[in-house]
Tab-separated table of C-alpha atoms in Angstrom:
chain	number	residue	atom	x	y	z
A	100	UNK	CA	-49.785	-27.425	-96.418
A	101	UNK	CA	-49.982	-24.018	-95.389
A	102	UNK	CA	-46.804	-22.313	-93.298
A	103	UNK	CA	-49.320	-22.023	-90.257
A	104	UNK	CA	-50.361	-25.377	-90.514
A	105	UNK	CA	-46.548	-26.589	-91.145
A	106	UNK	CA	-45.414	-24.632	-87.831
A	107	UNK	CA	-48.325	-26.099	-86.056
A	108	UNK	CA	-47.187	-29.555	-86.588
A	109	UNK	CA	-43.729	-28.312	-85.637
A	110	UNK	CA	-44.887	-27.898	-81.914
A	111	UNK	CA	-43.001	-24.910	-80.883
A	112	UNK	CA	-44.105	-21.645	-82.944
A	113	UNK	CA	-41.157	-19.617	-82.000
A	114	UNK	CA	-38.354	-22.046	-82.681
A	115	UNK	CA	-40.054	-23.151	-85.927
A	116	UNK	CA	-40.105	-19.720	-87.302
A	117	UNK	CA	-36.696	-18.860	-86.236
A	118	UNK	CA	-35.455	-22.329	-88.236
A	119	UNK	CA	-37.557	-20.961	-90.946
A	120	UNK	CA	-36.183	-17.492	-91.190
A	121	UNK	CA	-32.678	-18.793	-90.641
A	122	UNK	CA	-32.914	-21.407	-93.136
A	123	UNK	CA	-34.492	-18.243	-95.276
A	124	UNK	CA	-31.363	-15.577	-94.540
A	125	UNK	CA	-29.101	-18.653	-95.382
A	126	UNK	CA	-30.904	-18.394	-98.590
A	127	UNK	CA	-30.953	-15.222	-99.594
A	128	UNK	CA	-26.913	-14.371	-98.899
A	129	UNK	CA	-26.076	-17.232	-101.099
A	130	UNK	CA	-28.676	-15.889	-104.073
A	131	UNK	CA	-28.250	-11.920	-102.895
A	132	UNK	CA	-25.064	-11.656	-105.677
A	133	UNK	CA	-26.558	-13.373	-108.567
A	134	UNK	CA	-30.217	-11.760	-107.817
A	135	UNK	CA	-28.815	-8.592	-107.751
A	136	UNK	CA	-27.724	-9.631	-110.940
A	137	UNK	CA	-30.361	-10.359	-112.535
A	138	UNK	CA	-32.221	-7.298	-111.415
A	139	UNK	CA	-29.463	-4.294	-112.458
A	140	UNK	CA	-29.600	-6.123	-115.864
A	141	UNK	CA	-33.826	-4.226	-116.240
C-alpha cells in the first residue's frame, strides 16, 4: 500500500498527514541521539 493510497483510505488528507508527520517527529527525537551516533562514528 502506497502512502497516497494509505491517506486515501484515511478520509481526511490533511489530518492524515499531520498524524503521519507527528507520529514521524515523535520518531526521529527519540532516534536523533543514537543516529547522530552512529553517523559521527564515519
Amino acid at each position: 500500500m502506497s502512502l497516497r493510497d494509505f491517506v486515501k483510505s484515511r478520509g481526511n488528507p490533511e489530518s492524515s498527514f499531520f498524524v503521519i508527520a507527528s507520529s514521524c517527529k515523535t520518531a526521529w527525537q527519540k532516534k536523533e541521539l543514537s543516529l547522530w551516533l552512529i553517523v559521527s562514528q564515519f
